[in-house]
């Protein structure tokens, strides 16, 4: 027996012909369809907690104040110098004719994540901060390192000064004349054009600088794109006023200059443009804008330029603050850098005058587990052994760097370095880290003792081989004096058959 067919209710009260001929509607729907609503449980629609909403409002208020401050600074900067209308029109035409992509890759950037404070910023205890402060310069503690950072304008002024006054200057009146010219040149450089450049070019690039000051996303002018191909790119770049670029414009410029310039020129851009901007942003906001953090990550694509233009100048200045060290070390942790450049950077860091924040970079680079040459391992050993007579309490990050060093490279140490590090742990002791360091050093087999043991094993193997050869030769000489006559063999007795 077949399955009984279920009768479905009729959806339409009238057939199609009756609906069309209906004089009230003539086929047009008079009642709207029911809206399709998603089924949501009441439990899913919870209110935002009060602390989260307060945090959101505080962040929005801070962003609004930042935008108001930037608008006020832009209005103040634009007040005394009037940009010609034709320059702005030309720059806008360059902007519309640009063939760059309309969107930039921000790797999941959101409004909530527009600033970067570092992963380990809150993990440092006050005791460790006090220990780090004992090894830092007063300028770094007062936050004056960013203000004294050398910029692109300083480099251009020094070059112009050398060109105007070649040769050796006298000690007295010549130095005073140089100081007066150095005070007058920045105003002349900001108000007038450079020698050898057309006035129209100067106006166009000043208009480009005004665009980059409020750039957020999208196309950039073609006039800006050709700067890396110019011989005097530093002077032309200074016309755009890099100090007032928006963070997003700095990200685009870093990506463009690092990819188009060679390692030496990219190093100059990173050292004179990006590093002062990053340090100033950290000093003002105590955090780093996400676009500037992405610019630092893009700078690692040329590892040599990144180390020589950003990391080593920052450490050599001895004004690197704790927050700067945390942010730069987080960039190092996320980057994939070649072993040769990293080994050279470790060698330079170990030879620099010690500052408390240098240990952050040494620990991060050691955590990458590079196969370091013996020269770098010996330099790091000497770096740590230099603190044997230090009376100040070493910070925890220094002990962590020592533990990471002996864990990764304990078998590459010499016997003298191993014994010296054991004595060091007795004088510079940490109740949690030092026992682990001692345990790793006690398990280490120094490279010079490994060589002696290998030589002894090779000697024993060679003696055993020589003895075996002598024994085989002696056995081969047994019975050589016996002669046998094949034609006069003795009879062989046979067994009787049963």
CSV table of C-alpha atoms in Angstrom, one decimal:
chain,number,residue,atom,x,y,z
A,1,UNK,CA,0.0,0.0,0.0
A,2,UNK,CA,1.5,3.3,-1.1
A,3,UNK,CA,2.3,6.2,1.2
A,4,UNK,CA,-0.7,8.5,1.8
A,5,UNK,CA,0.0,11.8,0.1
A,6,UNK,CA,-0.1,14.8,2.4
A,7,UNK,CA,-2.2,17.7,1.3
A,8,UNK,CA,-0.4,21.0,1.5
A,9,UNK,CA,-2.4,24.1,2.2
A,10,UNK,CA,-3.0,26.4,-0.7
A,11,UNK,CA,-0.7,29.5,-0.4
A,12,UNK,CA,-2.7,31.6,-2.8
A,13,UNK,CA,-6.3,32.5,-2.2
A,14,UNK,CA,-6.8,33.3,-5.9
A,15,UNK,CA,-5.2,31.8,-9.0
A,16,UNK,CA,-2.9,33.9,-11.2
A,17,UNK,CA,-5.6,34.9,-13.7
A,18,UNK,CA,-8.0,36.1,-11.0
A,19,UNK,CA,-5.2,38.1,-9.4
A,20,UNK,CA,-4.4,39.8,-12.7
A,21,UNK,CA,-8.0,40.6,-13.5
A,22,UNK,CA,-8.7,41.8,-9.9
A,23,UNK,CA,-9.7,45.5,-10.3
A,24,UNK,CA,-8.4,46.4,-6.8
A,25,UNK,CA,-4.8,45.5,-7.5
A,26,UNK,CA,-4.4,44.3,-11.1
A,27,UNK,CA,-1.6,42.0,-10.1
A,28,UNK,CA,0.3,44.4,-7.8
A,29,UNK,CA,1.1,43.3,-4.3
A,30,UNK,CA,-0.9,45.3,-1.8
A,31,UNK,CA,0.4,43.7,1.4
A,32,UNK,CA,4.2,43.6,2.0
A,33,UNK,CA,6.0,40.3,2.6
A,34,UNK,CA,6.9,39.3,6.1
A,35,UNK,CA,10.5,40.3,6.9
A,36,UNK,CA,12.9,37.4,7.3
A,37,UNK,CA,14.5,37.7,10.7
A,38,UNK,CA,17.3,35.7,12.0
A,39,UNK,CA,16.5,33.6,15.0
A,40,UNK,CA,18.5,35.0,17.9
A,41,UNK,CA,18.5,33.8,21.4
A,42,UNK,CA,17.9,36.3,24.1
A,43,UNK,CA,21.0,35.1,25.9
A,44,UNK,CA,23.2,36.2,23.0
A,45,UNK,CA,22.2,39.8,23.2
A,46,UNK,CA,24.0,40.8,26.3
A,47,UNK,CA,24.9,44.4,27.2
A,48,UNK,CA,28.5,45.6,27.0
A,49,UNK,CA,30.1,45.6,30.4
A,50,UNK,CA,30.6,49.0,32.0
A,51,UNK,CA,34.4,48.8,32.1
A,52,UNK,CA,34.6,47.9,28.4
A,53,UNK,CA,32.3,50.7,27.4
A,54,UNK,CA,34.3,53.1,29.6
A,55,UNK,CA,37.5,51.9,27.9
A,56,UNK,CA,35.9,52.4,24.4
A,57,UNK,CA,34.8,55.9,25.3
A,58,UNK,CA,38.2,56.8,26.7
A,59,UNK,CA,39.9,55.5,23.5
A,60,UNK,CA,37.5,57.4,21.3
A,61,UNK,CA,38.1,60.6,23.3
A,62,UNK,CA,41.8,60.2,23.0
A,63,UNK,CA,41.6,59.7,19.3
A,64,UNK,CA,39.4,62.7,18.9
A,65,UNK,CA,41.8,64.8,21.0
A,66,UNK,CA,44.7,63.5,18.8
A,67,UNK,CA,42.8,64.5,15.6
A,68,UNK,CA,42.0,68.0,17.0
A,69,UNK,CA,45.7,68.5,17.9
A,70,UNK,CA,46.8,67.4,14.5
A,71,UNK,CA,44.3,69.8,12.8
A,72,UNK,CA,45.5,72.6,15.0
A,73,UNK,CA,49.1,71.9,14.3
A,74,UNK,CA,48.4,71.7,10.5
A,75,UNK,CA,46.5,75.1,10.7
A,76,UNK,CA,49.4,76.7,12.6
A,77,UNK,CA,52.0,75.3,10.1
A,78,UNK,CA,49.9,76.4,7.1
A,79,UNK,CA,49.4,79.9,8.5
A,80,UNK,CA,52.6,81.8,7.7
A,81,UNK,CA,53.4,80.1,4.4
A,82,UNK,CA,50.7,80.2,1.7
A,83,UNK,CA,50.8,77.4,-0.8
A,84,UNK,CA,50.1,78.6,-4.4
A,85,UNK,CA,46.8,77.3,-5.8
A,86,UNK,CA,48.5,76.0,-9.0
A,87,UNK,CA,50.9,73.9,-6.9
A,88,UNK,CA,48.0,72.3,-5.0
A,89,UNK,CA,46.1,71.7,-8.2
A,90,UNK,CA,49.1,70.1,-9.8
A,91,UNK,CA,49.6,67.9,-6.8
A,92,UNK,CA,46.0,66.9,-6.8
A,93,UNK,CA,46.2,66.1,-10.5
A,94,UNK,CA,49.3,63.9,-9.8
A,95,UNK,CA,47.2,62.2,-7.0
A,96,UNK,CA,44.4,61.4,-9.4
A,97,UNK,CA,46.7,60.2,-12.2
A,98,UNK,CA,48.6,57.9,-9.8
A,99,UNK,CA,48.3,54.2,-10.6
A,100,UNK,CA,48.8,52.8,-7.1
A,101,UNK,CA,46.4,50.5,-5.5
A,102,UNK,CA,43.4,52.1,-3.8
A,103,UNK,CA,43.8,50.0,-0.7
A,104,UNK,CA,46.8,49.2,1.5
A,105,UNK,CA,47.4,46.0,3.4
A,106,UNK,CA,47.3,46.7,7.1
A,107,UNK,CA,47.3,43.1,8.2
A,108,UNK,CA,44.0,43.2,10.0
A,109,UNK,CA,44.2,46.7,11.3
A,110,UNK,CA,41.2,47.9,13.2
A,111,UNK,CA,40.3,51.1,15.0
A,112,UNK,CA,40.7,49.4,18.3
A,113,UNK,CA,44.2,48.2,17.4
A,114,UNK,CA,45.5,51.5,15.9
A,115,UNK,CA,48.3,51.8,18.5
A,116,UNK,CA,51.0,49.3,19.6
A,117,UNK,CA,52.3,49.2,23.1
A,118,UNK,CA,54.3,46.0,23.0
A,119,UNK,CA,53.6,42.5,24.4
A,120,UNK,CA,55.9,42.7,27.4
A,121,UNK,CA,55.3,46.3,28.4
A,122,UNK,CA,53.3,45.3,31.5
A,123,UNK,CA,55.4,42.3,32.4
A,124,UNK,CA,58.3,44.3,33.9
A,125,UNK,CA,58.2,44.7,37.6
A,126,UNK,CA,59.1,48.0,39.4
A,127,UNK,CA,62.2,46.3,40.9
A,128,UNK,CA,63.4,45.4,37.4
A,129,UNK,CA,62.7,48.9,36.2
A,130,UNK,CA,64.8,50.3,39.1
A,131,UNK,CA,67.7,47.8,38.2
A,132,UNK,CA,67.5,48.9,34.5
A,133,UNK,CA,67.5,52.6,35.5
A,134,UNK,CA,70.9,52.0,37.2
A,135,UNK,CA,72.4,51.2,33.8
A,136,UNK,CA,70.7,53.9,31.7
A,137,UNK,CA,71.8,57.4,31.0
A,138,UNK,CA,69.9,60.4,32.5
A,139,UNK,CA,68.7,61.5,29.0
A,140,UNK,CA,67.0,58.1,28.5
A,141,UNK,CA,65.3,58.4,32.0
A,142,UNK,CA,64.0,61.9,31.2
A,143,UNK,CA,62.8,60.9,27.8
A,144,UNK,CA,65.2,63.4,26.0
A,145,UNK,CA,66.6,60.8,23.7
A,146,UNK,CA,64.0,61.3,21.0
A,147,UNK,CA,64.5,65.1,21.0
A,148,UNK,CA,68.3,64.7,20.4
A,149,UNK,CA,67.9,62.2,17.6
A,150,UNK,CA,69.5,63.3,14.4
A,151,UNK,CA,67.1,64.0,11.6
A,152,UNK,CA,67.3,64.4,7.8
A,153,UNK,CA,67.2,68.2,8.1
A,154,UNK,CA,70.3,68.0,10.4
A,155,UNK,CA,72.2,65.9,7.9
A,156,UNK,CA,71.4,68.3,5.1
A,157,UNK,CA,72.4,71.3,7.1
A,158,UNK,CA,75.7,69.7,8.0
A,159,UNK,CA,76.4,68.9,4.3
A,160,UNK,CA,75.6,72.4,3.2
A,161,UNK,CA,77.8,73.8,5.9
A,162,UNK,CA,80.7,71.6,4.7
A,163,UNK,CA,80.2,72.7,1.1
A,164,UNK,CA,80.1,76.3,2.0
A,165,UNK,CA,83.2,76.2,4.2
A,166,UNK,CA,85.6,73.6,2.8
A,167,UNK,CA,89.0,72.8,4.4
A,168,UNK,CA,90.0,73.2,8.0
A,169,UNK,CA,88.6,76.1,10.0
A,170,UNK,CA,90.3,78.2,12.6
A,171,UNK,CA,89.5,77.5,16.2
A,172,UNK,CA,88.2,80.9,17.3
A,173,UNK,CA,86.1,83.1,15.0
A,174,UNK,CA,85.5,80.4,12.5
A,175,UNK,CA,83.5,78.2,15.0
A,176,UNK,CA,81.4,81.2,15.9
A,177,UNK,CA,80.7,81.9,12.2
A,178,UNK,CA,79.6,78.3,11.7
A,179,UNK,CA,77.2,78.5,14.7
A,180,UNK,CA,75.6,81.6,13.3
A,181,UNK,CA,75.2,80.0,9.9
A,182,UNK,CA,73.8,76.9,11.4
A,183,UNK,CA,71.2,79.0,13.2
A,184,UNK,CA,70.2,80.9,10.1
A,185,UNK,CA,70.2,78.0,7.6
A,186,UNK,CA,67.1,76.1,8.9
A,187,UNK,CA,64.9,79.2,8.5
A,188,UNK,CA,66.3,79.8,5.0
A,189,UNK,CA,65.8,76.2,4.1
A,190,UNK,CA,62.2,76.1,5.3
A,191,UNK,CA,61.2,79.4,3.7
A,192,UNK,CA,63.0,79.4,0.4
A,193,UNK,CA,64.0,76.9,-2.3
A,194,UNK,CA,67.1,74.8,-2.7
A,195,UNK,CA,69.8,75.9,-5.1
A,196,UNK,CA,69.7,74.0,-8.4
A,197,UNK,CA,65.9,73.2,-8.1
A,198,UNK,CA,63.3,74.9,-10.1
A,199,UNK,CA,60.8,76.9,-8.1
A,200,UNK,CA,57.9,75.0,-9.7
A,201,UNK,CA,59.4,71.7,-8.5
A,202,UNK,CA,59.8,73.2,-5.0
A,203,UNK,CA,56.1,74.2,-4.9
A,204,UNK,CA,54.9,70.8,-6.2
A,205,UNK,CA,56.8,68.9,-3.5
A,206,UNK,CA,55.6,71.3,-0.8
A,207,UNK,CA,52.1,70.5,-2.0
A,208,UNK,CA,52.9,66.8,-1.8
A,209,UNK,CA,54.0,67.3,1.8
A,210,UNK,CA,50.6,68.9,2.6
A,211,UNK,CA,48.9,65.9,1.1
A,212,UNK,CA,51.0,63.5,3.0
A,213,UNK,CA,50.3,65.3,6.3
A,214,UNK,CA,46.7,64.2,6.1
A,215,UNK,CA,47.1,60.9,4.2
A,216,UNK,CA,45.3,57.9,5.5
A,217,UNK,CA,44.7,55.4,2.7
A,218,UNK,CA,44.7,55.2,-1.1
A,219,UNK,CA,46.8,56.6,-3.8
A,220,UNK,CA,50.0,58.7,-3.5
A,221,UNK,CA,51.2,61.3,-6.0
A,222,UNK,CA,53.5,60.2,-8.8
A,223,UNK,CA,55.8,63.1,-7.9
A,224,UNK,CA,56.4,61.3,-4.5
A,225,UNK,CA,57.0,57.9,-6.1
A,226,UNK,CA,59.9,59.2,-8.2
A,227,UNK,CA,61.9,60.5,-5.2
A,228,UNK,CA,63.9,57.3,-4.7
A,229,UNK,CA,65.2,57.5,-8.3
A,230,UNK,CA,66.6,61.0,-7.9
A,231,UNK,CA,70.3,61.7,-7.2
A,232,UNK,CA,69.4,64.4,-4.7
A,233,UNK,CA,66.6,62.5,-3.1
A,234,UNK,CA,67.4,63.7,0.4
A,235,UNK,CA,67.0,67.4,-0.4
A,236,UNK,CA,63.8,66.7,-2.4
A,237,UNK,CA,62.4,64.5,0.4
A,238,UNK,CA,63.1,67.3,2.9
A,239,UNK,CA,60.8,69.6,0.9
A,240,UNK,CA,57.9,67.3,1.7
A,241,UNK,CA,58.5,67.9,5.5
A,242,UNK,CA,58.7,64.3,6.7
A,243,UNK,CA,58.4,65.3,10.3
A,244,UNK,CA,54.7,66.2,9.8
A,245,UNK,CA,53.7,63.1,7.7
A,246,UNK,CA,50.8,61.1,8.9
A,247,UNK,CA,51.7,57.6,10.3
A,248,UNK,CA,50.1,56.0,7.3
A,249,UNK,CA,52.2,58.1,4.9
A,250,UNK,CA,55.3,57.1,6.8
A,251,UNK,CA,54.3,53.4,6.3
A,252,UNK,CA,53.9,53.9,2.5
A,253,UNK,CA,57.2,55.8,2.3
A,254,UNK,CA,59.1,53.2,4.2
A,255,UNK,CA,57.8,50.4,2.0
A,256,UNK,CA,58.7,52.4,-1.1
A,257,UNK,CA,62.2,53.5,-0.1
A,258,UNK,CA,63.2,50.2,1.4
A,259,UNK,CA,62.2,48.3,-1.8
A,260,UNK,CA,63.6,50.9,-4.3
A,261,UNK,CA,66.8,52.0,-2.7
A,262,UNK,CA,70.0,50.0,-2.1
A,263,UNK,CA,71.0,48.9,1.3
A,264,UNK,CA,73.2,52.0,2.0
A,265,UNK,CA,70.6,54.6,0.9
A,266,UNK,CA,67.8,52.6,2.7
A,267,UNK,CA,69.9,52.8,5.9
A,268,UNK,CA,70.1,56.6,5.6
A,269,UNK,CA,66.3,56.8,5.2
A,270,UNK,CA,65.7,54.6,8.2
A,271,UNK,CA,68.2,56.4,10.4
A,272,UNK,CA,67.3,60.0,9.4
A,273,UNK,CA,63.5,59.7,8.8
A,274,UNK,CA,61.9,56.7,10.3
A,275,UNK,CA,63.9,56.4,13.6
A,276,UNK,CA,63.3,60.0,14.8
A,277,UNK,CA,59.6,59.7,13.9
A,278,UNK,CA,59.2,56.5,15.8
A,279,UNK,CA,61.0,57.7,18.9
A,280,UNK,CA,59.1,61.0,18.9
A,281,UNK,CA,55.8,59.1,18.6
A,282,UNK,CA,56.7,56.8,21.5
A,283,UNK,CA,57.8,59.7,23.7
A,284,UNK,CA,54.6,61.7,23.0
A,285,UNK,CA,52.0,58.9,23.3
A,286,UNK,CA,53.9,56.3,25.3
A,287,UNK,CA,52.8,53.9,22.6
A,288,UNK,CA,53.5,53.4,18.9
A,289,UNK,CA,51.0,53.9,16.2
A,290,UNK,CA,50.1,50.7,14.4
A,291,UNK,CA,51.1,52.1,11.0
A,292,UNK,CA,54.6,53.0,12.4
A,293,UNK,CA,54.9,49.5,13.8
A,294,UNK,CA,54.1,48.1,10.4
A,295,UNK,CA,56.7,50.4,8.9
A,296,UNK,CA,59.3,48.9,11.3
A,297,UNK,CA,58.3,45.5,10.1
A,298,UNK,CA,58.7,46.5,6.5
A,299,UNK,CA,62.2,47.9,7.3
A,300,UNK,CA,63.3,44.4,8.2
A,301,UNK,CA,63.1,43.3,4.6
A,302,UNK,CA,66.6,44.8,4.2
A,303,UNK,CA,68.2,43.3,7.3
A,304,UNK,CA,71.5,45.2,7.0
A,305,UNK,CA,69.8,48.5,6.7
A,306,UNK,CA,67.5,47.7,9.6
A,307,UNK,CA,70.4,46.8,11.9
A,308,UNK,CA,72.7,49.7,10.8
A,309,UNK,CA,69.9,52.3,10.5
A,310,UNK,CA,67.6,51.5,13.4
A,311,UNK,CA,68.8,49.1,16.0
A,312,UNK,CA,72.5,49.9,16.3
A,313,UNK,CA,72.1,53.7,16.3
A,314,UNK,CA,69.4,53.3,18.9
A,315,UNK,CA,71.7,51.3,21.2
A,316,UNK,CA,74.8,53.3,20.5
A,317,UNK,CA,73.1,56.5,21.6
A,318,UNK,CA,72.6,55.1,25.1
A,319,UNK,CA,69.3,57.0,25.3
A,320,UNK,CA,67.0,54.1,24.4
A,321,UNK,CA,64.1,54.0,26.9
A,322,UNK,CA,62.5,50.9,28.3
A,323,UNK,CA,59.3,51.3,26.3
A,324,UNK,CA,61.4,51.7,23.1
A,325,UNK,CA,63.3,48.6,23.8
A,326,UNK,CA,60.2,46.6,24.4
A,327,UNK,CA,58.6,47.7,21.1
A,328,UNK,CA,61.8,47.3,19.0
A,329,UNK,CA,62.4,43.8,20.5
A,330,UNK,CA,58.8,42.8,19.6
A,331,UNK,CA,59.6,43.8,16.0
A,332,UNK,CA,62.8,41.7,16.1
A,333,UNK,CA,60.8,38.7,17.5
A,334,UNK,CA,58.3,38.8,14.7
A,335,UNK,CA,60.9,39.2,11.9
A,336,UNK,CA,62.8,36.6,10.0
A,337,UNK,CA,66.4,37.9,9.6
A,338,UNK,CA,69.4,36.2,8.0
A,339,UNK,CA,72.0,34.7,10.3
A,340,UNK,CA,75.0,36.7,8.9
A,341,UNK,CA,73.4,40.1,9.6
A,342,UNK,CA,72.1,38.9,13.0
A,343,UNK,CA,75.5,37.5,14.0
A,344,UNK,CA,77.2,40.8,13.0
A,345,UNK,CA,74.6,42.7,15.0
A,346,UNK,CA,75.2,40.5,18.1
A,347,UNK,CA,78.9,41.1,17.7
A,348,UNK,CA,78.4,44.9,17.7
A,349,UNK,CA,75.9,44.8,20.6
A,350,UNK,CA,78.4,42.8,22.7
A,351,UNK,CA,81.1,45.4,22.0
A,352,UNK,CA,79.1,48.5,22.7
A,353,UNK,CA,79.1,50.3,26.1
A,354,UNK,CA,76.4,48.5,28.1
A,355,UNK,CA,73.0,50.1,28.6
A,356,UNK,CA,70.2,48.4,30.5
A,357,UNK,CA,68.0,48.1,27.4
A,358,UNK,CA,70.6,46.3,25.3
A,359,UNK,CA,69.9,43.1,27.0
A,360,UNK,CA,66.4,43.0,25.5
A,361,UNK,CA,67.8,42.8,21.9
A,362,UNK,CA,70.5,40.3,22.9
A,363,UNK,CA,68.0,38.0,24.4
A,364,UNK,CA,65.6,38.2,21.4
A,365,UNK,CA,68.4,37.5,19.0
A,366,UNK,CA,69.7,34.6,21.0
A,367,UNK,CA,66.2,33.1,21.1
A,368,UNK,CA,66.3,32.7,17.4
A,369,UNK,CA,68.7,29.8,17.8
A,370,UNK,CA,71.2,30.9,15.1
A,371,UNK,CA,74.3,28.8,14.4
A,372,UNK,CA,76.8,31.5,15.5
A,373,UNK,CA,80.5,31.5,14.7
A,374,UNK,CA,83.0,31.0,17.5
A,375,UNK,CA,84.0,34.7,17.2
A,376,UNK,CA,80.5,35.8,18.2
A,377,UNK,CA,80.2,33.2,21.0
A,378,UNK,CA,83.6,34.4,22.4
A,379,UNK,CA,82.5,38.1,22.2
A,380,UNK,CA,79.2,37.3,24.1
A,381,UNK,CA,81.1,35.4,26.7
A,382,UNK,CA,83.4,38.4,27.2
A,383,UNK,CA,80.4,40.6,27.3
A,384,UNK,CA,78.9,38.7,30.2
A,385,UNK,CA,82.2,38.1,32.0
A,386,UNK,CA,82.8,41.8,32.1
A,387,UNK,CA,80.1,42.1,34.8
A,388,UNK,CA,82.0,39.9,37.2
A,389,UNK,CA,83.2,42.9,39.2
A,390,UNK,CA,80.0,44.9,38.9
A,391,UNK,CA,78.7,46.1,42.3
A,392,UNK,CA,75.2,47.1,41.0
A,393,UNK,CA,72.4,44.6,40.9
A,394,UNK,CA,71.8,43.3,37.4
A,395,UNK,CA,68.3,43.4,35.9
A,396,UNK,CA,66.3,40.3,35.4
A,397,UNK,CA,66.5,40.6,31.6
A,398,UNK,CA,70.3,40.4,31.9
A,399,UNK,CA,70.0,37.1,33.7
A,400,UNK,CA,67.5,35.9,31.2
A,401,UNK,CA,69.9,36.7,28.4
A,402,UNK,CA,72.7,34.8,30.2
A,403,UNK,CA,70.5,31.8,30.6
A,404,UNK,CA,69.5,31.8,27.0
A,405,UNK,CA,73.1,32.1,25.9
A,406,UNK,CA,74.4,29.2,28.0
A,407,UNK,CA,71.3,27.1,27.0
A,408,UNK,CA,71.8,27.6,23.3
A,409,UNK,CA,75.6,27.7,23.0
A,410,UNK,CA,77.0,25.8,26.1
A,411,UNK,CA,78.8,23.3,23.9
A,412,UNK,CA,80.5,26.1,21.9
A,413,UNK,CA,82.1,27.6,24.9
A,414,UNK,CA,85.8,27.1,25.9
A,415,UNK,CA,86.7,25.6,29.2
A,416,UNK,CA,88.0,28.9,30.5
A,417,UNK,CA,84.8,30.7,29.6
A,418,UNK,CA,82.7,28.0,31.2
A,419,UNK,CA,84.6,28.3,34.4
A,420,UNK,CA,84.4,32.1,34.3
A,421,UNK,CA,80.7,32.0,33.8
A,422,UNK,CA,80.4,29.6,36.8
A,423,UNK,CA,82.2,32.1,39.0
A,424,UNK,CA,80.0,34.9,37.5
A,425,UNK,CA,76.9,33.2,38.7
A,426,UNK,CA,78.2,33.2,42.3
A,427,UNK,CA,78.8,37.0,42.2
A,428,UNK,CA,75.8,38.0,40.0
A,429,UNK,CA,73.1,35.7,41.5
A,430,UNK,CA,69.4,35.5,40.9
A,431,UNK,CA,67.4,33.1,43.0
A,432,UNK,CA,65.4,31.7,40.1
A,433,UNK,CA,67.7,32.1,37.0
A,434,UNK,CA,71.2,31.4,38.4
A,435,UNK,CA,70.5,27.7,39.4
A,436,UNK,CA,69.4,27.0,35.9
A,437,UNK,CA,72.5,28.7,34.5
A,438,UNK,CA,74.7,26.5,36.7
A,439,UNK,CA,72.9,23.4,35.7
A,440,UNK,CA,73.4,24.1,32.0
A,441,UNK,CA,77.1,24.9,32.5
A,442,UNK,CA,77.7,21.7,34.4
A,443,UNK,CA,76.3,19.7,31.6
A,444,UNK,CA,78.3,21.6,29.0
A,445,UNK,CA,81.2,19.9,27.1
A,446,UNK,CA,83.6,22.7,26.1
A,447,UNK,CA,84.8,22.8,22.5
A,448,UNK,CA,88.5,22.6,23.4
A,449,UNK,CA,87.9,19.5,25.6
A,450,UNK,CA,85.9,17.9,22.9
A,451,UNK,CA,88.8,18.4,20.5
A,452,UNK,CA,91.2,16.7,22.9
A,453,UNK,CA,88.9,13.8,23.5
A,454,UNK,CA,88.4,13.4,19.8
A,455,UNK,CA,92.1,13.5,19.2
A,456,UNK,CA,92.7,10.8,21.9
A,457,UNK,CA,89.9,8.7,20.4
A,458,UNK,CA,91.5,9.0,17.0
A,459,UNK,CA,94.9,8.1,18.4
A,460,UNK,CA,93.5,5.0,20.1
A,461,UNK,CA,91.7,4.0,16.9
A,462,UNK,CA,94.9,4.4,14.8
A,463,UNK,CA,96.8,2.3,17.3
A,464,UNK,CA,94.2,-0.4,17.2
A,465,UNK,CA,94.3,-0.4,13.4
A,466,UNK,CA,98.1,-0.6,13.4
A,467,UNK,CA,98.0,-3.5,15.9
A,468,UNK,CA,95.5,-5.4,13.8
A,469,UNK,CA,97.6,-5.0,10.7
A,470,UNK,CA,100.7,-6.3,12.5
A,471,UNK,CA,98.7,-9.3,13.7
A,472,UNK,CA,97.4,-10.1,10.3
A,473,UNK,CA,100.9,-9.8,8.8
A,474,UNK,CA,102.3,-12.2,11.5
A,475,UNK,CA,99.6,-14.8,10.9
A,476,UNK,CA,100.3,-14.7,7.2
A,477,UNK,CA,104.0,-15.6,7.8
A,478,UNK,CA,103.2,-18.8,9.7
A,479,UNK,CA,104.4,-22.0,7.8
A,480,UNK,CA,106.5,-20.1,5.2
A,481,UNK,CA,109.6,-22.4,5.8
A,482,UNK,CA,107.7,-25.6,5.0
A,483,UNK,CA,108.1,-26.9,1.4
A,484,UNK,CA,105.8,-29.5,-0.2
A,485,UNK,CA,106.7,-31.9,-3.1
A,486,UNK,CA,103.5,-32.5,-5.1
A,487,UNK,CA,105.0,-35.6,-6.9
A,488,UNK,CA,106.0,-37.4,-3.7
A,489,UNK,CA,103.0,-37.2,-1.5
A,490,UNK,CA,102.6,-39.5,1.5
A,491,UNK,CA,99.9,-42.2,1.3
A,492,UNK,CA,96.5,-41.4,2.7
A,493,UNK,CA,95.0,-44.2,4.9
A,494,UNK,CA,91.5,-45.1,3.8
A,495,UNK,CA,88.8,-46.6,6.1
A,496,UNK,CA,87.8,-50.3,5.5
A,497,UNK,CA,84.4,-50.9,4.2
A,498,UNK,CA,82.2,-53.1,6.3
